[in-house]
Amino acid sequence: MFKFSGQGSITNCDGITRRDFLQAGALGAIGLTMPGFAKLKAEGRVDAKKSNKACIMIFNLGAPSQQDLWDMKPDAPSEIRGPFKPIRTKSDAFEISEILPLHAKIADKFSLVRSCYHTAAAVHDTGHQMMQTGRLFTGGVNTPHVGSALEFLQGRRSDLPAHVILPESMGPTGGNMPHGQDAGFLGKSYDPFVLNADPAVKDFKVPDLLPPKEIGEVRLERRRELRELVDSSVRNFEYSEQAKLMDSNFESAYRIMTSSQAREAFDLTKEPMKVRERYGLNRFGQSCLLARRLVERGVRFVTVNTFITVFGEITWDIHGSKPFTSIEGMRDIVAPMYDQGYSALIEDLFQRGMLDDTMVTCLAEFGRTPKINPAGGRDHWPNCWTVNFAGGGVKGGHVVGKSDDIGGYPTERPVAPKEIVATIYQAMGIDLTTELPGPQGRPYPVVDFGTQAIKELFA
């Protein structure tokens, strides 16, 4: 990798940061994957009509309780059903919890999958990996996030990155395994653009869109001179694939840093205060609003992390005792924030005519134990939980799958994480037999052979 300094010197560096990526241009290049995209299109593995679709993945880090929110069991004993009552919704197919009243009003626009499960360890990291990549991190193979794979397969549509993570990448969740939020074996060129900022704070700015002091010293209009400097420094490599990649990435990095389109997309001050307030003046609500602005301006995939860690903040991880959250904390803090932000996003996309072309999926790494624990909370439970989908061709107001009388195990249509990922790929126009260049150059299918999307979600 190469890095520019104010004096025009070039240094070789390891352990490069995102800031360095922007300085040297190691972001994935605009148009870099277009030959591959054209080839896949010619082979019929990319649906050209769907190649302009977008996806917003809301990842509910910490894992919401299915019994307290989406799959209530009002006839079960109190230690199973919990303290909340179900309410009617705008869908005749399901009821949801009284602590999600705004969801109830838009239930005709999203559908629930109540039979999600996995058989791996009941720890956060494994679920994070599987739900965002379709696979576990095994044998040293780190499968790319679905958004990164889409950038590789379909390229960018504008100056903006193809895949953005808001507001930050996942932090500590109790393990030391990958969380599945990078490009894995595709390489760092396809890593997502991470905001690394709280869009709800006053004077919010995107760190990586602020020109570093090096740019100020050299001045942006002298990019061609810098380009010549790079060329002379890498003359020995100018015919190599690495040099070609750097050549493209150089232009891409400076394009995003100097792009008025990129700066405008991230500028929440352009939104009326009434709209910002509708989403909620908090980190999650403003991240949802920013997600809408980004897909509206050409970003293919946005991942919104509802929380960054399960430690030291009120989250979905309702074990009941510190440093985790109580059921009351979920009721009073988490659910109202989430209810407001999600419902605003769905309504806004619908009113702008964007929902048909934008899939919004709300995922989690697992569910919660059917029985409330002695601390008054619920623990990890990967045997059954609920996720939901809206837009992107999904028919709203429906339920897929069914759990048993305590919400502990699927009894109809069990759904594995790889099927969730396959559903996203299909909605984005990718043939499920499409292969990525895996480790050692061997072909690696986007999902395991034979995996199908959840067809019941689509009209």
Tab-separated table of C-alpha atoms in Angstrom:
chain	number	residue	atom	x	y	z
A	1	MET	CA	0.000	0.000	0.000
A	2	PHE	CA	1.117	3.576	-0.612
A	3	LYS	CA	0.486	6.646	1.471
A	4	PHE	CA	0.950	10.279	0.498
A	5	SER	CA	2.422	12.861	2.849
A	6	GLY	CA	2.311	16.630	2.653
A	7	GLN	CA	5.822	16.742	1.202
A	8	GLY	CA	4.888	14.357	-1.567
A	9	SER	CA	6.848	11.434	-0.172
A	10	ILE	CA	5.553	7.898	-0.439
A	11	THR	CA	5.917	5.272	2.223
A	12	ASN	CA	5.169	1.592	2.209
A	13	CYS	CA	2.896	0.660	5.129
A	14	ASP	CA	1.388	-2.371	6.816
A	15	GLY	CA	-1.627	-2.571	9.114
A	16	ILE	CA	-3.248	0.124	7.060
A	17	THR	CA	-6.279	1.990	8.427
A	18	ARG	CA	-9.402	3.157	6.627
A	19	ARG	CA	-7.960	6.648	6.670
A	20	ASP	CA	-4.913	5.262	4.883
A	21	PHE	CA	-7.176	3.463	2.448
A	22	LEU	CA	-8.774	6.752	1.499
A	23	GLN	CA	-5.418	8.491	1.256
A	24	ALA	CA	-3.906	5.855	-0.995
A	25	GLY	CA	-7.119	4.913	-2.711
A	26	ALA	CA	-7.595	1.359	-1.481
A	27	LEU	CA	-11.373	1.530	-1.572
A	28	GLY	CA	-13.012	-0.665	-4.203
A	29	ALA	CA	-12.916	1.143	-7.490
A	30	ILE	CA	-15.907	2.457	-9.331
A	31	GLY	CA	-16.416	0.231	-12.308
A	32	LEU	CA	-13.720	-2.209	-11.189
A	33	THR	CA	-16.138	-5.110	-11.245
A	34	MET	CA	-18.069	-4.144	-14.359
A	35	PRO	CA	-16.377	-6.720	-16.632
A	36	GLY	CA	-17.261	-9.406	-14.112
A	37	PHE	CA	-20.777	-8.025	-13.845
A	38	ALA	CA	-21.187	-8.059	-17.621
A	39	LYS	CA	-19.989	-11.663	-17.762
A	40	LEU	CA	-22.427	-12.748	-15.036
A	41	LYS	CA	-25.233	-10.855	-16.754
A	42	ALA	CA	-24.436	-12.601	-20.045
A	43	GLU	CA	-24.523	-15.951	-18.245
A	44	GLY	CA	-27.926	-15.084	-16.768
A	45	ARG	CA	-26.643	-15.109	-13.182
A	46	VAL	CA	-27.448	-11.459	-12.513
A	47	ASP	CA	-30.962	-10.163	-13.125
A	48	ALA	CA	-30.347	-6.871	-14.912
A	49	LYS	CA	-33.813	-5.632	-13.962
A	50	LYS	CA	-32.952	-6.104	-10.274
A	51	SER	CA	-29.376	-4.817	-10.398
A	52	ASN	CA	-30.562	-1.365	-9.304
A	53	LYS	CA	-32.336	-2.657	-6.206
A	54	ALA	CA	-31.060	-1.784	-2.744
A	55	CYS	CA	-31.101	-3.403	0.666
A	56	ILE	CA	-31.059	-1.992	4.199
A	57	MET	CA	-30.081	-4.612	6.758
A	58	ILE	CA	-30.942	-3.619	10.317
A	59	PHE	CA	-28.928	-5.902	12.550
A	60	ASN	CA	-30.394	-6.110	16.041
A	61	LEU	CA	-27.164	-6.830	17.867
A	62	GLY	CA	-27.908	-8.474	21.203
A	63	ALA	CA	-30.959	-10.373	19.905
A	64	PRO	CA	-34.561	-9.320	20.636
A	65	SER	CA	-36.880	-11.634	22.565
A	66	GLN	CA	-39.348	-13.335	20.255
A	67	GLN	CA	-41.811	-14.055	23.113
A	68	ASP	CA	-41.868	-10.390	24.191
A	69	LEU	CA	-42.084	-8.815	20.729
A	70	TRP	CA	-42.975	-10.831	17.613
A	71	ASP	CA	-44.156	-14.303	18.605
A	72	MET	CA	-46.064	-13.865	21.813
A	73	LYS	CA	-47.515	-16.753	23.795
A	74	PRO	CA	-50.388	-15.224	25.799
A	75	ASP	CA	-51.754	-18.608	26.897
A	76	ALA	CA	-48.444	-19.867	28.282
A	77	PRO	CA	-47.487	-19.667	32.001
A	78	SER	CA	-46.328	-16.239	33.197
A	79	GLU	CA	-42.640	-17.233	33.257
A	80	ILE	CA	-42.951	-18.005	29.541
A	81	ARG	CA	-45.309	-15.324	28.238
A	82	GLY	CA	-43.623	-12.466	30.100
A	83	PRO	CA	-45.165	-9.174	31.212
A	84	PHE	CA	-46.453	-7.826	27.888
A	85	LYS	CA	-49.739	-8.261	26.056
A	86	PRO	CA	-50.284	-8.764	22.327
A	87	ILE	CA	-52.082	-6.107	20.293
A	88	ARG	CA	-53.868	-6.244	16.968
A	89	THR	CA	-52.063	-4.972	13.908
A	90	LYS	CA	-52.862	-3.761	10.417
A	91	SER	CA	-52.306	-7.343	9.296
A	92	ASP	CA	-54.930	-10.017	9.857
A	93	ALA	CA	-52.149	-12.624	9.974
A	94	PHE	CA	-50.426	-11.673	13.219
A	95	GLU	CA	-50.393	-9.747	16.457
A	96	ILE	CA	-47.298	-8.249	18.069
A	97	SER	CA	-46.317	-6.782	21.433
A	98	GLU	CA	-47.935	-3.737	22.967
A	99	ILE	CA	-44.462	-2.192	23.289
A	100	LEU	CA	-44.283	-1.851	19.469
A	101	PRO	CA	-47.419	0.204	18.718
A	102	LEU	CA	-45.966	1.933	15.638
A	103	HIS	CA	-45.007	-1.424	14.127
A	104	ALA	CA	-48.630	-2.476	14.531
A	105	LYS	CA	-49.756	0.436	12.348
A	106	ILE	CA	-47.521	-0.597	9.428
A	107	ALA	CA	-47.798	-4.389	9.796
A	108	ASP	CA	-49.293	-4.627	6.317
A	109	LYS	CA	-45.894	-3.602	4.938
A	110	PHE	CA	-43.624	-6.202	6.591
A	111	SER	CA	-43.725	-9.961	7.078
A	112	LEU	CA	-42.412	-12.098	9.916
A	113	VAL	CA	-40.328	-15.271	9.759
A	114	ARG	CA	-41.036	-16.930	13.112
A	115	SER	CA	-39.059	-20.135	12.631
A	116	CYS	CA	-35.432	-19.036	12.294
A	117	TYR	CA	-32.894	-21.311	13.980
A	118	HIS	CA	-29.271	-22.446	14.009
A	119	THR	CA	-27.384	-25.301	15.670
A	120	ALA	CA	-24.050	-23.567	16.340
A	121	ALA	CA	-22.871	-22.322	19.736
A	122	ALA	CA	-25.216	-19.935	21.537
A	123	VAL	CA	-22.757	-17.024	21.393
A	124	HIS	CA	-23.219	-13.719	19.616
A	125	ASP	CA	-20.301	-14.065	17.186
A	126	THR	CA	-21.500	-17.246	15.497
A	127	GLY	CA	-24.924	-15.784	14.820
A	128	HIS	CA	-23.426	-12.537	13.537
A	129	GLN	CA	-21.344	-14.469	11.024
A	130	MET	CA	-24.081	-16.771	9.770
A	131	MET	CA	-26.805	-14.163	9.458
A	132	GLN	CA	-24.650	-11.761	7.437
A	133	THR	CA	-22.580	-14.174	5.355
A	134	GLY	CA	-24.582	-17.409	5.288
A	135	ARG	CA	-21.726	-19.394	6.839
A	136	LEU	CA	-19.663	-19.909	9.964
A	137	PHE	CA	-16.011	-18.893	10.085
A	138	THR	CA	-14.483	-22.365	9.814
A	139	GLY	CA	-11.252	-23.750	8.432
A	140	GLY	CA	-9.790	-20.265	8.168
A	141	VAL	CA	-12.368	-19.283	5.531
A	142	ASN	CA	-13.941	-15.906	6.240
A	143	THR	CA	-16.970	-15.582	3.959
A	144	PRO	CA	-17.758	-11.994	2.867
A	145	HIS	CA	-20.698	-10.007	4.129
A	146	VAL	CA	-23.529	-10.138	1.616
A	147	GLY	CA	-23.126	-6.390	0.980
A	148	SER	CA	-19.449	-6.805	0.123
A	149	ALA	CA	-20.226	-9.694	-2.215
A	150	LEU	CA	-22.821	-7.541	-3.949
A	151	GLU	CA	-20.240	-4.797	-4.462
A	152	PHE	CA	-17.913	-7.351	-6.048
A	153	LEU	CA	-20.667	-8.754	-8.275
A	154	GLN	CA	-22.492	-5.564	-9.235
A	155	GLY	CA	-20.077	-2.700	-8.666
A	156	ARG	CA	-20.996	0.824	-7.645
A	157	ARG	CA	-23.695	3.066	-9.050
A	158	SER	CA	-22.280	6.469	-8.096
A	159	ASP	CA	-19.429	8.231	-6.309
A	160	LEU	CA	-20.741	6.661	-3.108
A	161	PRO	CA	-19.540	3.263	-1.885
A	162	ALA	CA	-21.688	0.251	-2.721
A	163	HIS	CA	-21.860	-0.924	0.920
A	164	VAL	CA	-21.976	1.314	3.995
A	165	ILE	CA	-22.101	0.339	7.681
A	166	LEU	CA	-23.838	2.703	10.124
A	167	PRO	CA	-22.939	3.995	12.658
A	168	GLU	CA	-19.947	1.705	13.421
A	169	SER	CA	-18.864	-1.880	12.881
A	170	MET	CA	-19.778	-4.354	15.596
A	171	GLY	CA	-17.594	-4.151	18.673
A	172	PRO	CA	-16.983	-6.665	21.483
A	173	THR	CA	-19.780	-9.163	22.066
A	174	GLY	CA	-18.007	-11.682	24.284
A	175	GLY	CA	-15.995	-13.649	21.721
A	176	ASN	CA	-12.926	-13.121	19.577
A	177	MET	CA	-14.249	-14.380	16.245
A	178	PRO	CA	-15.031	-12.296	13.141
A	179	HIS	CA	-18.463	-10.699	13.165
A	180	GLY	CA	-19.038	-11.136	9.436
A	181	GLN	CA	-19.035	-7.411	8.628
A	182	ASP	CA	-16.113	-7.297	6.222
A	183	ALA	CA	-15.247	-8.559	2.744
A	184	GLY	CA	-13.524	-11.698	4.026
A	185	PHE	CA	-11.689	-13.594	1.313
A	186	LEU	CA	-12.634	-11.000	-1.338
A	187	GLY	CA	-10.030	-8.687	0.193
A	188	LYS	CA	-10.005	-5.250	1.754
A	189	SER	CA	-10.867	-3.506	-1.499
A	190	TYR	CA	-14.433	-4.715	-0.944
A	191	ASP	CA	-14.672	-3.898	2.755
A	192	PRO	CA	-17.654	-1.670	3.533
A	193	PHE	CA	-17.334	2.043	4.104
A	194	VAL	CA	-17.830	2.442	7.873
A	195	LEU	CA	-19.270	5.738	9.101
A	196	ASN	CA	-17.463	5.657	12.477
A	197	ALA	CA	-19.541	8.545	13.797
A	198	ASP	CA	-22.830	9.158	15.585
A	199	PRO	CA	-25.222	10.881	13.153
A	200	ALA	CA	-27.336	12.153	16.060
A	201	VAL	CA	-24.644	14.369	17.582
A	202	LYS	CA	-24.469	18.104	17.001
A	203	ASP	CA	-22.167	19.102	14.127
A	204	PHE	CA	-22.096	15.505	12.841
A	205	LYS	CA	-19.474	15.012	10.134
A	206	VAL	CA	-18.159	11.948	8.343
A	207	PRO	CA	-14.466	11.561	9.264
A	208	ASP	CA	-13.462	9.891	6.003
A	209	LEU	CA	-15.049	12.586	3.841
A	210	LEU	CA	-13.002	15.348	5.453
A	211	PRO	CA	-9.891	15.957	3.363
A	212	PRO	CA	-6.841	15.133	5.510
A	213	LYS	CA	-4.165	17.765	6.026
A	214	GLU	CA	-2.074	16.088	3.340
A	215	ILE	CA	-4.714	16.994	0.786
A	216	GLY	CA	-4.793	20.565	1.997
A	217	GLU	CA	-1.037	20.923	1.544
A	218	VAL	CA	-0.848	19.443	-1.917
A	219	ARG	CA	-4.223	20.876	-2.962
A	220	LEU	CA	-6.902	18.907	-4.685
A	221	GLU	CA	-6.317	20.457	-8.108
A	222	ARG	CA	-2.846	18.909	-8.232
A	223	ARG	CA	-4.120	15.355	-8.262
A	224	ARG	CA	-2.633	14.752	-11.695
A	225	GLU	CA	0.804	15.687	-10.432
A	226	LEU	CA	0.361	13.254	-7.564
A	227	ARG	CA	-0.765	10.680	-10.068
A	228	GLU	CA	2.513	11.139	-11.961
A	229	LEU	CA	4.415	10.762	-8.706
A	230	VAL	CA	2.685	7.472	-8.041
A	231	ASP	CA	3.392	6.274	-11.572
A	232	SER	CA	7.094	6.960	-11.242
A	233	SER	CA	7.232	5.213	-7.861
A	234	VAL	CA	5.603	2.038	-9.088
A	235	ARG	CA	7.115	1.850	-12.552
A	236	ASN	CA	8.448	-1.619	-11.880
A	237	PHE	CA	4.928	-2.804	-11.184
A	238	GLU	CA	2.974	-0.856	-13.772
A	239	TYR	CA	2.028	-3.952	-15.737
A	240	SER	CA	1.023	-5.986	-12.692
A	241	GLU	CA	-2.528	-6.560	-11.465
A	242	GLN	CA	-1.609	-4.810	-8.201
A	243	ALA	CA	-0.594	-1.671	-10.048
A	244	LYS	CA	-3.785	-1.682	-12.094
A	245	LEU	CA	-5.815	-2.047	-8.913
A	246	MET	CA	-3.974	0.854	-7.295
A	247	ASP	CA	-4.465	2.938	-10.424
A	248	SER	CA	-8.232	2.488	-10.275
A	249	ASN	CA	-8.417	2.814	-6.516
A	250	PHE	CA	-6.434	6.045	-6.519
A	251	GLU	CA	-9.085	7.673	-8.670
A	252	SER	CA	-11.895	6.151	-6.595
A	253	ALA	CA	-10.514	7.380	-3.281
A	254	TYR	CA	-10.063	10.950	-4.449
A	255	ARG	CA	-13.387	10.855	-6.225
A	256	ILE	CA	-15.279	10.111	-3.020
A	257	MET	CA	-13.304	12.654	-0.986
A	258	THR	CA	-13.925	15.404	-3.532
A	259	SER	CA	-17.481	14.380	-4.423
A	260	SER	CA	-20.206	16.896	-3.678
A	261	GLN	CA	-22.678	14.033	-4.191
A	262	ALA	CA	-21.071	12.027	-1.367
A	263	ARG	CA	-20.953	14.969	1.012
A	264	GLU	CA	-24.570	15.856	0.268
A	265	ALA	CA	-25.745	12.279	0.829
A	266	PHE	CA	-24.288	12.216	4.342
A	267	ASP	CA	-25.512	15.726	5.218
A	268	LEU	CA	-28.484	15.274	7.538
A	269	THR	CA	-28.944	19.034	7.850
A	270	LYS	CA	-30.572	18.834	4.416
A	271	GLU	CA	-33.502	17.039	6.044
A	272	PRO	CA	-36.351	19.070	7.599
A	273	MET	CA	-36.274	18.916	11.402
A	274	LYS	CA	-39.775	17.431	11.359
A	275	VAL	CA	-38.426	14.457	9.390
A	276	ARG	CA	-35.436	14.030	11.693
A	277	GLU	CA	-37.724	14.112	14.716
A	278	ARG	CA	-40.022	11.519	13.143
A	279	TYR	CA	-37.106	9.089	12.954
A	280	GLY	CA	-35.977	9.938	16.478
A	281	LEU	CA	-33.113	12.215	17.490
A	282	ASN	CA	-30.936	9.324	18.615
A	283	ARG	CA	-28.170	7.233	17.072
A	284	PHE	CA	-30.444	4.515	15.706
A	285	GLY	CA	-33.137	6.832	14.369
A	286	GLN	CA	-30.670	9.080	12.568
A	287	SER	CA	-28.836	6.042	11.196
A	288	CYS	CA	-32.123	4.852	9.676
A	289	LEU	CA	-32.668	8.282	8.126
A	290	LEU	CA	-29.128	8.301	6.789
A	291	ALA	CA	-29.691	4.807	5.347
A	292	ARG	CA	-32.670	6.127	3.397
A	293	ARG	CA	-30.630	9.067	2.071
A	294	LEU	CA	-27.833	6.739	0.970
A	295	VAL	CA	-29.956	4.230	-0.939
A	296	GLU	CA	-31.838	7.148	-2.490
A	297	ARG	CA	-28.519	8.315	-3.920
A	298	GLY	CA	-27.257	5.017	-5.260
A	299	VAL	CA	-25.783	2.991	-2.393
A	300	ARG	CA	-26.655	-0.652	-2.971
A	301	PHE	CA	-26.437	-1.945	0.577
A	302	VAL	CA	-26.579	-0.292	4.009
A	303	THR	CA	-26.045	-2.202	7.248
A	304	VAL	CA	-27.419	-0.466	10.332
A	305	ASN	CA	-26.163	-1.846	13.638
A	306	THR	CA	-28.826	-1.113	16.214
A	307	PHE	CA	-26.124	-1.397	18.869
A	308	ILE	CA	-22.334	-1.659	18.771
A	309	THR	CA	-21.709	-3.893	21.781
A	310	VAL	CA	-23.716	-5.770	24.412
A	311	PHE	CA	-21.636	-4.361	27.263
A	312	GLY	CA	-22.262	-1.150	29.166
A	313	GLU	CA	-25.324	0.054	27.253
A	314	ILE	CA	-29.016	-0.799	27.167
A	315	THR	CA	-29.504	-3.293	24.302
A	316	TRP	CA	-31.591	-6.275	23.222
A	317	ASP	CA	-29.339	-8.549	25.337
A	318	ILE	CA	-31.835	-8.841	28.205
A	319	HIS	CA	-30.086	-11.191	30.628
A	320	GLY	CA	-31.648	-9.134	33.408
A	321	SER	CA	-28.567	-8.136	35.401
A	322	LYS	CA	-25.694	-5.708	34.785
A	323	PRO	CA	-23.733	-5.205	32.554
A	324	PHE	CA	-26.679	-6.424	30.496
A	325	THR	CA	-30.262	-5.222	30.135
A	326	SER	CA	-33.488	-5.962	31.988
A	327	ILE	CA	-36.843	-6.609	30.376
A	328	GLU	CA	-37.927	-3.244	31.784
A	329	GLY	CA	-34.967	-1.566	30.090
A	330	MET	CA	-36.059	-3.088	26.810
A	331	ARG	CA	-39.599	-1.828	27.384
A	332	ASP	CA	-38.660	1.714	28.408
A	333	ILE	CA	-35.598	2.474	26.264
A	334	VAL	CA	-34.860	0.003	23.472
A	335	ALA	CA	-38.330	-0.789	22.130
A	336	PRO	CA	-39.573	2.846	21.851
A	337	MET	CA	-36.387	3.911	20.042
A	338	TYR	CA	-36.552	0.944	17.675
A	339	ASP	CA	-40.304	1.264	17.099
A	340	GLN	CA	-39.954	4.900	16.101
A	341	GLY	CA	-36.917	4.541	13.848
A	342	TYR	CA	-38.062	1.442	11.970
A	343	SER	CA	-41.637	2.612	11.392
A	344	ALA	CA	-40.381	5.995	10.146
A	345	LEU	CA	-38.026	4.292	7.694
A	346	ILE	CA	-40.709	2.026	6.236
A	347	GLU	CA	-43.245	4.845	5.956
A	348	ASP	CA	-40.697	7.187	4.403
A	349	LEU	CA	-39.567	4.637	1.812
A	350	PHE	CA	-43.193	3.872	0.961
A	351	GLN	CA	-44.210	7.517	0.618
A	352	ARG	CA	-41.218	8.216	-1.634
A	353	GLY	CA	-42.038	5.268	-3.884
A	354	MET	CA	-38.812	3.505	-2.894
A	355	LEU	CA	-40.072	0.517	-0.907
A	356	ASP	CA	-40.706	-1.742	-3.906
A	357	ASP	CA	-37.037	-1.467	-4.877
A	358	THR	CA	-35.576	-1.417	-1.373
A	359	MET	CA	-35.583	-4.507	0.809
A	360	VAL	CA	-35.456	-3.789	4.535
A	361	THR	CA	-34.577	-6.811	6.612
A	362	CYS	CA	-34.343	-6.844	10.404
A	363	LEU	CA	-32.090	-9.648	11.612
A	364	ALA	CA	-30.589	-10.929	14.856
A	365	GLU	CA	-28.055	-13.556	15.849
A	366	PHE	CA	-30.501	-15.719	17.841
A	367	GLY	CA	-33.540	-15.482	20.109
A	368	ARG	CA	-34.113	-15.593	23.845
A	369	THR	CA	-34.894	-18.461	26.202
A	370	PRO	CA	-38.578	-19.347	26.505
A	371	LYS	CA	-38.407	-19.204	30.294
A	372	ILE	CA	-37.503	-16.035	32.176
A	373	ASN	CA	-34.339	-16.571	34.230
A	374	PRO	CA	-33.918	-15.910	38.002
A	375	ALA	CA	-32.512	-12.420	37.255
A	376	GLY	CA	-35.750	-11.478	35.509
A	377	GLY	CA	-34.359	-11.646	31.969
A	378	ARG	CA	-33.948	-14.110	29.126
A	379	ASP	CA	-30.738	-15.756	27.960
A	380	HIS	CA	-29.331	-16.801	24.566
A	381	TRP	CA	-31.451	-19.211	22.514
A	382	PRO	CA	-30.483	-20.151	18.920
A	383	ASN	CA	-33.178	-22.829	18.600
A	384	CYS	CA	-35.931	-20.457	17.461
A	385	TRP	CA	-36.403	-16.742	16.848
A	386	THR	CA	-38.117	-14.205	14.596
A	387	VAL	CA	-36.800	-11.902	11.856
A	388	ASN	CA	-38.714	-9.711	9.451
A	389	PHE	CA	-38.620	-8.454	5.871
A	390	ALA	CA	-40.238	-5.535	4.065
A	391	GLY	CA	-40.024	-4.135	0.546
A	392	GLY	CA	-37.885	-5.373	-2.309
A	393	GLY	CA	-40.676	-7.573	-3.651
A	394	VAL	CA	-41.674	-9.007	-0.262
A	395	LYS	CA	-45.411	-9.170	0.320
A	396	GLY	CA	-46.317	-7.491	3.586
A	397	GLY	CA	-48.605	-8.621	6.391
A	398	HIS	CA	-47.710	-12.317	6.292
A	399	VAL	CA	-46.102	-14.904	8.555
A	400	VAL	CA	-43.674	-17.612	7.487
A	401	GLY	CA	-43.116	-20.532	9.837
A	402	LYS	CA	-44.453	-21.335	13.272
A	403	SER	CA	-42.965	-22.041	16.680
A	404	ASP	CA	-44.200	-24.347	19.427
A	405	ASP	CA	-46.365	-23.271	22.373
A	406	ILE	CA	-43.457	-21.647	24.220
A	407	GLY	CA	-41.564	-20.157	21.269
A	408	GLY	CA	-38.743	-22.609	21.808
A	409	TYR	CA	-38.536	-24.605	18.568
A	410	PRO	CA	-39.904	-24.354	15.016
A	411	THR	CA	-42.872	-26.606	14.280
A	412	GLU	CA	-43.453	-25.435	10.696
A	413	ARG	CA	-41.040	-24.278	7.983
A	414	PRO	CA	-37.728	-24.055	9.900
A	415	VAL	CA	-35.457	-21.408	8.340
A	416	ALA	CA	-31.648	-21.500	8.594
A	417	PRO	CA	-29.409	-18.395	8.370
A	418	LYS	CA	-28.145	-19.389	4.916
A	419	GLU	CA	-31.741	-19.181	3.645
A	420	ILE	CA	-31.996	-15.639	5.015
A	421	VAL	CA	-28.855	-14.660	3.104
A	422	ALA	CA	-30.100	-16.450	-0.025
A	423	THR	CA	-33.311	-14.426	0.182
A	424	ILE	CA	-31.317	-11.182	0.154
A	425	TYR	CA	-29.203	-12.290	-2.803
A	426	GLN	CA	-32.279	-13.323	-4.793
A	427	ALA	CA	-34.056	-10.036	-4.071
A	428	MET	CA	-30.955	-8.196	-5.304
A	429	GLY	CA	-30.971	-10.116	-8.577
A	430	ILE	CA	-28.170	-12.618	-7.924
A	431	ASP	CA	-28.498	-16.209	-9.115
A	432	LEU	CA	-27.830	-18.448	-6.101
A	433	THR	CA	-25.397	-20.584	-8.111
A	434	THR	CA	-23.141	-17.562	-8.693
A	435	GLU	CA	-19.564	-18.158	-7.584
A	436	LEU	CA	-17.052	-15.841	-5.943
A	437	PRO	CA	-13.261	-16.203	-6.205
A	438	GLY	CA	-12.559	-17.944	-2.910
A	439	PRO	CA	-9.345	-18.815	-1.056
A	440	GLN	CA	-6.550	-20.130	-3.274
A	441	GLY	CA	-8.614	-18.948	-6.224
A	442	ARG	CA	-11.096	-21.775	-6.038
A	443	PRO	CA	-14.740	-21.008	-6.903
A	444	TYR	CA	-16.918	-20.331	-3.874
A	445	PRO	CA	-20.718	-20.173	-4.307
A	446	VAL	CA	-22.504	-17.217	-2.723
A	447	VAL	CA	-24.518	-19.709	-0.634
A	448	ASP	CA	-24.097	-23.430	-0.050
A	449	PHE	CA	-25.171	-25.592	-2.972
A	450	GLY	CA	-28.908	-26.305	-2.937
A	451	THR	CA	-29.802	-23.430	-0.582
A	452	GLN	CA	-33.020	-21.678	-1.576
A	453	ALA	CA	-34.553	-18.308	-0.768
A	454	ILE	CA	-37.685	-18.088	1.399
A	455	LYS	CA	-40.111	-18.172	-1.499
A	456	GLU	CA	-43.151	-17.694	0.761
A	457	LEU	CA	-42.100	-14.087	1.349
A	458	PHE	CA	-42.637	-13.084	-2.267
A	459	ALA	CA	-45.893	-12.446	-4.069
